[in-house]
Amino acid sequence: MLIKTKSDVLSSEITDRAVFEARREFIKSATVLSAGLMMPDLGQAEPGKYKEVPIGPYSATLPVTAREDVAGYTNYYEFSTNKQDSTALAKGLKTSPWNVEISGEVEKPGVYQLEDILKDNPLQERIYRFRCVEAWSMVVPWIGFPLGEMLKRFKPTSKARFVEFTTLFNPDVMVGQRSSVLAWPYVEGLRMDEAMHPLALMVTGMYGDELPNQNGAPLRLIVPWKYGFKSIKAIVKIRFSETMPETAWYKSAPSEYGFYANVNPEVPHPRWSQSRERVLGSSIFTPKRTTEKFNGYGEQVASLYSGMDLSKYF
Ligand SMILES: Nc1nc2c(c(=O)[nH]1)N[C@H]1C(S)=C(S)[C@@H](COP(=O)(O)O)O[C@H]1N2
Ligand SMILES: [Mo]
């Protein structure tokens, strides 16, 4: 597959506030510091745990959203429906040790320690655009590895057509689970070919450091061509199945949140347009950005959906 950098697409959205060269070498470079260039505040203690992680494919020099915006405005209904509150509420979540149960149509089912999973899957940094169904977007340097590389190791059988992910259920800590705002536990899923696509990532960190709890530590999914709700946090179960998983959002509002959830400006949410997005961290005077189909990753992923009516399979 031809991998093109996205810098040409993205040059139009570069703002003087958030422009920053993502390569670690550049960040560390004394010349840059002495040139007095403005750097966004990464808001983290040095040295970050994942500072030396190599840059993976698909990443490019992009205007990255400030870390404090990504970490301070999260969607995590297990803690709160308020996007500012989960930062404090999620602090109590214990993310180590962490086990992931693998089950269903797979030759190597079992309960695996996250530590062992990570050992087999070398981490990379990939800077991806992320867009919520509620119409804000951001560009984040995620630290992780292709989901497919991990899934292959468990040897899914030929019957595995879908993969289902489940979030931890622990209402003692996840206080939002005491209310029935969603069908708990949170469940998401992908078709196997989507899951095997190299853009689908298992994520353990961001901005050169561990994932903050509110952003889904210790293990979350990132599917950059889909709306944010597919990117499930705090994963404790992965199940391979013949049938399409019933996802949490689909269960709560089937007419609003389909299984595919591909970013698509042509298909409005029943209650609002999906054609424009607010760039997280931009001022209220900054015009909204025109949303791109598949969030700008069409060249890589459109072929997964050839022949499908995307207004029906939204
Ligand atoms: N377990 C779980 N995963 C979740 C959610 C959630 O409420 N619970 N919210 C989803 C939604 S709607 C979005 S937009 C993204 C937000 O990711 P962020 O908070 O890291 O920006 O997480 C997704 N993953
Ligand atoms: Mo979302």
XYZ file of C-alpha atoms and ligand atoms in Angstrom:
339
model
C 0.000 0.000 0.000
C 1.220 3.471 -0.855
C 1.647 5.536 2.261
C 1.485 9.246 1.670
C 2.287 11.832 4.279
C -0.650 13.917 5.370
C 1.282 17.144 5.680
C -0.123 18.488 2.416
C -3.677 17.872 3.587
C -2.965 19.373 6.949
C -1.028 22.489 6.060
C -4.269 24.464 5.883
C -5.049 23.866 9.536
C -1.710 24.818 10.973
C -2.108 27.454 13.663
C 0.773 29.355 15.238
C -0.263 28.011 18.594
C -0.047 24.317 17.984
C 2.545 23.871 15.272
C 5.138 21.477 16.493
C 7.520 19.061 14.979
C 6.738 15.747 16.516
C 10.037 13.999 16.076
C 11.706 13.435 19.404
C 15.107 14.541 18.069
C 13.627 17.881 17.164
C 12.066 18.357 20.578
C 15.371 17.583 22.228
C 17.389 19.751 19.877
C 19.217 22.610 21.508
C 19.114 24.672 18.328
C 15.359 24.730 18.491
C 15.366 25.824 22.090
C 17.943 28.520 21.456
C 15.959 29.745 18.464
C 13.232 30.470 21.001
C 10.474 28.756 19.087
C 7.173 28.391 20.864
C 6.531 24.854 21.956
C 3.223 23.670 23.314
C 3.395 22.704 26.953
C 3.519 18.928 27.018
C 2.425 19.126 30.629
C 4.354 16.123 31.818
C 7.280 15.305 34.024
C 10.596 14.506 32.333
C 11.600 11.929 31.380
C 8.393 10.552 29.861
C 8.182 6.796 29.999
C 7.979 6.381 26.212
C 10.320 9.146 25.106
C 12.541 6.804 23.107
C 9.768 5.048 21.191
C 10.379 5.155 17.412
C 7.999 6.897 15.044
C 5.825 4.406 13.141
C 4.443 4.580 9.620
C 1.508 6.866 8.769
C 2.850 9.500 11.124
C 3.844 12.843 9.743
C 4.716 16.297 10.920
C 1.344 17.564 12.028
C -0.030 20.394 14.111
C -0.514 18.447 17.298
C -3.205 19.385 19.812
C -1.825 20.569 23.162
C -1.557 17.692 25.604
C -3.517 19.466 28.310
C -6.472 19.838 25.936
C -6.452 16.129 25.074
C -6.051 15.101 28.712
C -8.482 17.683 30.074
C -11.491 17.151 27.828
C -12.363 13.470 27.695
C -15.380 11.270 27.133
C -15.488 8.510 29.717
C -19.016 7.676 30.817
C -17.788 5.105 33.367
C -16.742 8.134 35.389
C -18.875 11.018 34.223
C -20.813 12.393 31.302
C -19.028 15.689 31.963
C -15.910 15.947 29.807
C -13.939 17.824 32.459
C -14.752 15.614 35.457
C -13.221 12.267 34.506
C -9.687 13.620 34.959
C -10.106 13.712 38.736
C -12.579 10.839 39.015
C -10.412 8.379 37.050
C -7.367 8.935 39.297
C -8.494 6.104 41.574
C -8.464 3.476 38.832
C -5.734 0.924 39.434
C -4.205 0.093 36.049
C -1.459 -2.313 37.098
C -1.420 -5.273 37.215
C -3.892 -5.565 34.326
C -5.210 -8.702 32.667
C -6.863 -9.104 29.302
C -9.098 -12.107 28.646
C -8.986 -13.517 25.109
C -11.909 -15.732 24.114
C -14.211 -16.956 21.359
C -13.101 -18.110 17.914
C -9.414 -18.294 18.680
C -6.775 -21.010 19.087
C -5.019 -19.416 22.035
C -7.703 -18.232 24.442
C -6.765 -17.326 27.988
C -6.115 -14.582 30.470
C -2.969 -12.675 29.544
C -1.072 -10.126 31.568
C -0.811 -6.820 29.766
C 2.919 -6.760 30.506
C 3.378 -9.963 28.482
C 1.265 -8.659 25.614
C 3.409 -5.516 25.453
C 6.640 -7.496 25.450
C 5.653 -9.123 22.161
C 4.490 -5.890 20.546
C 7.133 -3.182 20.302
C 5.678 0.277 20.789
C 5.696 3.000 18.179
C 4.467 6.559 18.127
C 1.843 7.453 15.532
C 0.267 10.837 15.164
C -3.350 10.432 14.173
C -6.361 12.655 13.816
C -9.208 11.759 16.148
C -12.805 12.986 15.835
C -15.669 12.632 18.258
C -19.234 12.152 17.056
C -20.026 15.281 19.033
C -17.982 17.216 16.451
C -14.692 18.091 18.029
C -11.391 16.867 16.664
C -7.794 16.672 17.737
C -4.414 15.399 16.556
C -2.650 13.174 19.060
C 0.747 11.440 19.161
C -0.449 8.063 20.393
C 1.984 5.408 21.601
C 0.955 1.873 20.706
C 1.147 -0.863 18.124
C -1.067 -2.153 15.332
C -4.017 -4.053 16.802
C -3.698 -6.714 14.101
C -0.172 -7.623 15.159
C -1.463 -8.451 18.607
C -4.594 -10.273 17.406
C -2.572 -12.536 15.094
C -0.621 -13.890 18.052
C -3.784 -15.357 19.557
C -4.501 -17.157 16.267
C -8.117 -16.343 15.429
C -9.877 -19.246 13.669
C -11.408 -18.995 10.195
C -14.791 -18.490 11.860
C -13.722 -15.206 13.450
C -15.467 -12.471 11.452
C -15.654 -9.833 14.188
C -13.725 -8.835 17.252
C -15.412 -7.472 20.355
C -13.787 -5.387 23.101
C -15.094 -4.894 26.629
C -14.179 -2.263 29.225
C -13.626 -3.029 32.896
C -16.813 -3.168 34.999
C -16.142 -1.923 38.506
C -18.809 0.446 39.838
C -16.893 0.867 43.131
C -14.302 2.906 41.240
C -16.104 3.672 37.991
C -18.817 5.658 39.660
C -20.622 6.430 36.412
C -21.469 2.728 36.168
C -23.829 3.167 39.129
C -26.219 4.919 36.793
C -27.694 3.366 33.675
C -26.631 6.102 31.277
C -25.188 3.334 29.054
C -25.531 -0.470 28.947
C -22.537 -1.576 31.057
C -19.970 -2.815 30.522
C -18.982 -0.655 27.549
C -18.593 -2.867 24.480
C -17.218 -2.026 21.057
C -16.365 -4.070 17.998
C -14.752 -4.176 14.592
C -15.054 -6.403 11.564
C -11.917 -8.596 11.360
C -10.590 -6.875 8.237
C -10.971 -3.482 9.937
C -9.207 -4.800 13.022
C -6.319 -6.121 10.913
C -5.850 -2.794 9.118
C -2.509 -1.255 10.129
C -4.160 2.056 11.054
C -6.122 0.410 13.903
C -4.004 0.782 17.017
C -3.792 -0.633 20.518
C -2.685 2.321 22.586
C -0.859 2.458 25.908
C 0.489 6.007 25.859
C 0.396 9.482 24.386
C 2.801 12.446 24.133
C 5.765 10.248 24.969
C 4.294 9.130 28.243
C 1.833 6.693 29.731
C -1.823 7.127 28.914
C -3.548 9.222 31.571
C -6.329 7.242 33.240
C -9.001 9.528 31.807
C -7.746 8.794 28.290
C -8.208 5.054 28.740
C -5.218 3.599 30.574
C -3.765 1.081 30.545
C -5.003 -0.159 27.155
C -7.367 1.405 24.659
C -8.242 1.192 21.007
C -7.713 3.994 18.486
C -9.470 3.723 15.137
C -8.619 7.011 13.443
C -11.060 6.736 10.515
C -14.046 6.170 12.838
C -15.881 8.360 15.327
C -14.306 8.472 18.758
C -16.809 6.190 20.456
C -15.320 3.153 18.675
C -12.051 3.828 20.497
C -12.881 1.921 23.663
C -10.906 2.531 26.866
C -9.605 0.319 29.685
C -10.001 -2.932 27.731
C -10.226 -6.135 29.790
C -11.735 -8.551 27.245
C -11.240 -9.294 23.576
C -13.582 -11.853 22.021
C -13.553 -13.185 18.463
C -16.975 -14.022 17.048
C -18.866 -15.128 13.989
C -21.614 -12.584 14.568
C -21.588 -8.801 14.799
C -21.123 -7.644 18.408
C -23.845 -5.605 20.101
C -22.038 -2.436 21.019
C -22.909 -0.259 24.016
C -23.854 2.816 21.981
C -25.808 0.786 19.462
C -27.798 -0.758 22.316
C -28.568 2.615 23.845
C -29.528 4.377 20.589
C -29.485 2.135 17.490
C -30.739 4.848 15.157
C -27.914 7.185 16.199
C -24.819 5.010 16.593
C -24.282 2.343 13.981
C -21.747 -0.444 14.128
C -19.457 1.008 11.458
C -19.296 4.616 12.687
C -16.969 5.686 9.900
C -16.383 9.438 9.939
C -18.656 10.598 7.142
C -19.678 14.222 6.554
C -22.322 13.024 4.076
C -24.269 11.092 6.714
C -25.628 13.336 9.474
C -26.251 12.126 12.990
C -30.080 12.134 13.328
C -29.869 15.134 15.660
C -27.048 17.149 14.072
C -24.869 17.571 11.000
C -21.509 15.793 10.874
C -19.984 18.003 8.202
C -17.889 20.284 10.386
C -15.714 19.906 13.465
C -14.312 22.173 16.149
C -10.552 21.792 16.448
C -9.923 21.189 20.137
C -7.924 24.029 21.664
C -8.733 26.539 18.926
C -10.335 29.843 19.866
C -14.064 30.406 19.493
C -13.265 32.780 16.625
C -11.515 30.067 14.614
C -13.818 28.737 11.922
C -14.761 25.085 12.238
C -12.931 22.618 10.081
C -14.660 20.804 7.226
C -14.815 17.132 8.171
C -13.207 14.720 5.740
C -14.696 11.364 4.864
C -12.950 8.595 6.822
C -11.380 11.452 8.778
C -8.920 11.987 5.924
C -7.749 8.356 5.793
C -9.877 7.381 2.778
C -6.890 6.497 0.652
C -5.947 3.850 3.207
C -9.344 2.493 4.275
C -12.063 3.240 1.700
C -11.498 -0.121 -0.009
C -12.695 -1.903 3.153
C -16.184 -0.618 2.353
C -16.346 -0.863 -1.431
C -19.849 -1.741 -2.572
C -21.418 -0.890 0.800
C -24.115 1.753 1.139
C -22.544 3.856 3.881
C -25.773 5.708 4.610
C -27.324 2.353 5.492
C -24.250 0.936 7.212
C -23.397 4.073 9.194
N -14.947 2.683 28.061
C -15.209 3.796 27.386
N -14.543 4.060 26.262
C -14.807 5.213 25.576
C -15.806 6.111 26.014
C -16.488 5.806 27.229
O -17.371 6.545 27.699
N -16.146 4.653 27.887
N -16.098 7.232 25.273
C -15.797 7.156 23.838
C -15.990 8.420 23.155
S -17.578 8.897 22.860
C -14.934 9.146 22.676
S -15.166 10.533 21.733
C -13.543 8.762 23.003
C -12.866 9.923 23.690
O -11.503 9.657 23.885
P -10.663 10.714 24.748
O -11.463 10.999 25.955
O -9.358 10.075 25.010
O -10.542 11.938 23.881
O -13.464 7.644 23.873
C -14.394 6.612 23.601
N -14.103 5.468 24.431
Mo -17.476 10.673 21.275
